[in-house]
C-alpha cells in the first residue's frame, strides 16, 4: 500500500500537523459519493476499538511538552475505557487514599460543537489557544506522547537550546528504546512502507530532539526515504529580540548540519516567508496562521505520493526524491507556491491570455534578458534573509532540479516558452505557465556544462516528443540536453485544496467566498541553497565555542559545496559578459 508514517516534534509542527490531518480527513468520501482519488490507507491505519467497532486513525507519532496538548485526551471517545473500579474498595492499602487531580483544560467552543454534532463557530486568533482547539481527527492513544520533563512556555526552564533537546533524547533513549516503544508498532503494521515524513521545529530544543531521532532512524532503517520539514523563524524574524534570534540561528545551524546529512530530503520552512504577495494576509504572531500556510504548501507538493496506484498522476516519495536529489548529495530543497481562485483559472481562455500578451498588460516572472531564469512563485518560504551578513554581488540562481505539483487549471503550456501571464483578479495571484527548458547563455557555455545522468536521460527519452517541441521553439536541439538541461517533473493533482472551517482566512482570493483553492507548488534544488548555508555559517562561526566550530562550519561548508558542483558560481554575476 506504500504507507507513510508521520512524526511530529514540537508545538509549531503540531499546529501544521493539525491542519494537515484535518485536510486528509476531508478527502474521505461515503456512498453514494464517488471514490476519492486519495488512497487513505497510505496515511491512516485500521483498527478495532474496545467496544469492537472499526477505527481509522493516522499513522502518526505526536510529541509535545506538558501542557501543550490543551484539552486533547490521550484516550479519546473512540477508545474511552470503562470507569475504573472504585479505588476506595481496594484491599491493597488499608487507609483511605487521597486522590489529587489537576484542573483539566476546558474544550474550545469549536470542539464542544463538533462533539455535539453541531456546526462549529468561526474560529479566531484569540479562540485558538492550542493546536488541539481546531483538530477534527481522532488519534490512537499510542500516537500522543507527552514529554513531561518540560512545561510548555516555562520561563524558568525553557525548552529553547539545541543541546537541551539532544540531552532529553539521549536520556529518554537510555530509559526506553524510543524506536522500539513508539515507532516500530506503526512500522510493522505497514505492508510496503513508502517512507517517513517528519515535521519538526529546528530553531529551538526540538532541533536537538529531532537530530537524535534522525541519527537513530538511520542506524535502524538505513535506506528508508525520510523527508524532514524544518520549521521555525531560523533567525530571520527581526521582531524577535537579538539575543534570542542569534540563539535560534545557532540552533538552526546545528539542526541543518545533522538533519540534512541523515534526511533523504530536507526542506527548511520559515515562519516568516522571504517573499509574500498582497493576497496573503498572514499574522506572523499566530502559529494557527503560520501552520495553515505551511500545511497548504507541504500538503500540495506531496499529494502525488498519496494518490491511488491506478492514478497515472501518482508519484511516490522516492519518485519525487529521485528528481530533486538526482546526485544523491543535494538533499536540501526550497519550497515555494502560488495560490489562485480556481474559478478565475477556469474562466480564463487561451484567447484572453493571448490578448493580454499582445497588449502587454501581463508581466513575467521570467528574466528574458538572458533567457535563463525560471518563474519565481508568489510565496517563498525558503528563508535567506540573515541580518548582519554582508551581501555579495547579485548572482543569478541556477536551477539543478525541480518537482512541481499543480491543483487546478493553471493553463500550463504543453510546449513553447510558456511565459507567465499575470491574471490579477481583485489583487489576486498570478496565473503561471510551466517552463520546460531554457538554454544557457552562449557567453557562459563553457562554464556551465552539467552532464545529464543516466537516470535523467531515461526521463527525458520517455518525454521525447514534449521536449522536442520545447527545444525547437527555443531554437535549440536535443544535442544540447547533455550540457544545458535541468531535471524537472510536474505532477497534476485531481483535487483542489479544501478551505475547511478550521482553516484561517489568510488568502484573499475570489472575493473571500471560495471554498477551495488552486495551488501551484514547487520544490527546487539550486545555488540559492549554497547562499543560505554560507550565510548561516558566516554568522554562527562567531557565536559557537572553538571546539565545536571546526566540525560545524566544515560540515556546513561541505553542504554548500554540493550546490556548486558542476557550476561556476563566480561566473554568474551581472558583471559577466
XYZ file of N, CA and C in Angstrom, residues 51-147:
291
model
N -14.829 -1.444 22.116
C -16.207 -1.944 22.000
C -16.417 -2.783 20.752
N -15.337 -3.042 19.981
C -15.437 -3.884 18.810
C -15.685 -3.141 17.512
N -15.884 -1.848 17.572
C -16.139 -1.074 16.359
C -14.829 -0.797 15.622
N -14.951 -0.607 14.300
C -13.783 -0.323 13.478
C -13.335 1.130 13.665
N -12.032 1.346 13.623
C -11.468 2.696 13.723
C -10.516 2.927 12.555
N -10.274 4.184 12.252
C -9.355 4.569 11.183
C -8.621 5.814 11.670
N -7.394 5.648 12.110
C -6.645 6.736 12.735
C -5.315 6.958 12.016
N -4.727 8.147 12.133
C -3.477 8.459 11.421
C -2.301 7.583 11.853
N -1.458 7.297 10.891
C -0.171 6.639 11.177
C 0.788 7.741 11.621
N 0.707 8.114 12.870
C 1.443 9.297 13.320
C 1.916 9.131 14.750
N 3.088 9.755 15.030
C 3.599 9.925 16.387
C 3.672 11.421 16.649
N 3.028 11.871 17.719
C 2.936 13.300 18.015
C 3.546 13.564 19.382
N 4.675 14.275 19.383
C 5.373 14.608 20.626
C 5.160 16.085 20.941
N 4.940 16.384 22.204
C 4.886 17.771 22.653
C 5.135 17.817 24.150
N 5.286 19.032 24.666
C 5.616 19.219 26.072
C 4.372 19.146 26.945
N 4.596 19.072 28.219
C 3.499 19.042 29.181
C 2.691 20.334 29.079
N 1.392 20.175 28.945
C 0.503 21.322 28.840
C 0.243 21.797 27.433
N 0.972 21.258 26.434
C 0.824 21.732 25.060
C -0.324 21.061 24.320
N -0.849 19.965 24.871
C -1.925 19.235 24.184
C -3.292 19.880 24.417
N -3.360 20.860 25.302
C -4.632 21.519 25.556
C -5.652 20.569 26.151
N -6.847 20.591 25.591
C -7.932 19.747 26.107
C -7.945 18.352 25.497
N -7.010 18.061 24.595
C -6.983 16.749 23.951
C -6.604 15.671 24.956
N -7.384 14.598 24.985
C -7.118 13.470 25.872
C -6.343 12.400 25.127
N -5.456 11.740 25.853
C -4.707 10.649 25.249
C -5.641 9.519 24.832
N -6.615 9.219 25.682
C -7.629 8.206 25.366
C -8.903 8.956 25.013
N -9.262 8.955 23.730
C -10.390 9.741 23.264
C -11.670 8.911 23.213
N -12.690 9.471 22.590
C -14.008 8.824 22.573
C -13.995 7.473 21.862
N -13.064 7.284 20.913
C -13.004 6.000 20.217
C -12.503 4.885 21.124
N -11.654 5.241 22.077
C -11.019 4.233 22.927
C -11.333 4.458 24.400
N -12.391 5.191 24.699
C -12.732 5.522 26.080
C -12.941 4.251 26.886
N -12.144 4.009 27.937
C -12.296 2.787 28.727
C -13.466 2.896 29.696
N -13.837 1.746 30.226
C -14.856 1.753 31.270
C -14.296 2.441 32.509
N -15.183 3.002 33.323
C -14.745 3.663 34.551
C -13.966 2.684 35.419
N -12.859 3.176 35.948
C -12.055 2.326 36.820
C -12.852 1.937 38.066
N -12.496 0.785 38.596
C -13.140 0.348 39.837
C -12.830 1.347 40.943
N -13.725 1.432 41.897
C -13.565 2.393 42.982
C -12.312 2.051 43.778
N -11.359 3.000 43.724
C -10.089 2.709 44.395
C -10.258 2.568 45.893
N -11.337 3.114 46.429
C -11.537 3.008 47.872
C -11.896 1.591 48.273
N -12.330 0.792 47.295
C -12.688 -0.587 47.618
C -11.530 -1.544 47.508
N -10.363 -1.040 47.192
C -9.206 -1.907 47.028
C -8.659 -2.344 48.368
N -8.176 -3.593 48.421
C -7.593 -4.141 49.640
C -6.078 -3.978 49.681
N -5.536 -3.280 48.663
C -4.081 -3.141 48.595
C -3.575 -2.243 49.701
N -4.333 -1.203 50.013
C -3.887 -0.228 51.017
C -5.023 -0.021 52.005
N -4.745 -0.231 53.306
C -5.851 -0.189 54.270
C -6.421 1.211 54.489
N -5.561 2.243 54.345
C -6.034 3.596 54.600
C -6.797 4.143 53.391
N -7.578 5.161 53.641
C -8.328 5.782 52.565
C -7.389 6.619 51.700
N -7.363 6.352 50.407
C -6.419 7.083 49.545
C -6.854 8.537 49.359
N -5.861 9.375 49.092
C -6.120 10.780 48.773
C -5.875 10.967 47.280
N -6.894 11.349 46.569
C -6.818 11.499 45.115
C -6.649 12.968 44.770
N -5.608 13.277 43.989
C -5.357 14.640 43.549
C -5.404 14.690 42.022
N -6.181 15.571 41.501
C -6.308 15.710 40.052
C -6.056 17.167 39.670
N -5.303 17.351 38.566
C -5.098 18.702 38.053
C -6.372 19.179 37.359
N -6.557 20.453 37.366
C -7.736 21.012 36.730
C -7.623 20.837 35.220
N -8.559 20.141 34.585
C -8.453 19.937 33.138
C -8.663 21.236 32.378
N -8.007 21.328 31.228
C -8.180 22.496 30.365
C -9.511 22.375 29.643
N -10.362 23.376 29.724
C -11.679 23.277 29.085
C -11.556 23.230 27.566
N -12.492 22.540 26.941
C -12.516 22.461 25.491
C -12.860 23.817 24.882
N -12.382 24.037 23.678
C -12.772 25.232 22.943
C -14.211 25.082 22.475
N -14.853 26.209 22.172
C -16.220 26.167 21.656
C -16.282 25.370 20.356
N -15.220 25.440 19.562
C -15.170 24.678 18.308
C -15.272 23.179 18.590
N -14.520 22.694 19.585
C -14.523 21.273 19.911
C -15.852 20.826 20.528
N -16.426 21.631 21.390
C -17.694 21.233 22.011
C -18.792 21.129 20.961
N -18.787 21.997 19.970
C -19.782 21.908 18.897
C -19.551 20.664 18.039
N -18.293 20.339 17.764
C -18.016 19.125 16.992
C -18.495 17.884 17.741
N -18.208 17.822 19.040
C -18.620 16.666 19.839
C -20.131 16.534 19.902
N -20.832 17.659 19.846
C -22.298 17.636 19.922
C -22.941 17.442 18.552
N -22.111 17.347 17.504
C -22.655 17.175 16.164
C -23.237 18.447 15.583
N -22.806 19.602 16.072
C -23.329 20.882 15.606
C -22.301 21.579 14.720
N -22.766 22.514 13.919
C -21.848 23.313 13.118
C -21.016 24.199 14.041
N -19.697 24.101 13.970
C -18.854 24.860 14.904
C -18.845 26.338 14.568
N -18.589 27.201 15.552
C -18.487 28.639 15.298
C -17.209 28.962 14.535
N -17.173 30.134 13.944
C -15.983 30.561 13.217
C -14.837 30.786 14.191
N -13.685 30.251 13.825
C -12.507 30.390 14.673
C -11.860 31.758 14.485
N -11.244 32.239 15.541
C -10.476 33.481 15.502
C -9.119 33.230 16.134
N -8.201 34.176 15.966
C -6.866 34.021 16.545
C -6.935 33.881 18.055
N -7.791 34.658 18.684
C -7.883 34.608 20.145
C -8.546 33.325 20.631
N -9.371 32.703 19.797
C -10.073 31.486 20.201
C -9.170 30.252 20.134
N -8.077 30.328 19.374
C -7.160 29.191 19.231
C -6.046 29.339 20.257
N -6.145 28.581 21.336
C -5.142 28.625 22.402
C -4.082 27.550 22.213
N -4.521 26.370 21.713
C -3.660 25.211 21.491
C -3.982 24.643 20.109
N -3.053 23.853 19.581
C -3.313 23.240 18.279
C -4.470 22.254 18.327
N -4.763 21.710 19.502
C -5.882 20.769 19.621
C -7.237 21.464 19.565
N -7.258 22.799 19.672
C -8.529 23.516 19.679
C -9.269 23.414 18.357
N -8.545 23.143 17.258
C -9.227 23.061 15.964
C -9.022 21.698 15.279
N -8.607 20.695 16.033
C -8.410 19.363 15.479
C -9.747 18.672 15.224
N -9.860 18.065 14.038
C -11.080 17.358 13.653
C -10.871 15.848 13.587
N -9.723 15.376 14.029
C -9.337 13.973 13.836
C -9.090 13.305 15.183
N -9.514 12.044 15.304
C -9.180 11.227 16.467
C -7.853 10.516 16.216
N -7.004 10.476 17.240
C -5.726 9.783 17.143
C -5.731 8.560 18.056
N -4.960 7.552 17.670
C -4.782 6.386 18.529
C -4.038 6.820 19.794
N -4.369 6.245 20.951
C -3.671 6.633 22.193
C -2.150 6.525 22.106
N -1.642 5.563 21.314
C -0.194 5.407 21.187
C 0.437 6.503 20.340
N -0.381 7.291 19.654
C 0.149 8.363 18.818
C 0.536 9.596 19.627
N -0.063 9.789 20.789
C 0.128 11.011 21.569
C 1.115 10.764 22.705
N 2.257 11.446 22.663
C 3.327 11.213 23.628
C 3.744 12.548 24.237
N 3.572 12.662 25.532
C 3.917 13.883 26.250
C 5.292 13.754 26.896
N 6.126 14.781 26.703
C 7.424 14.842 27.356
C 7.246 15.649 28.638
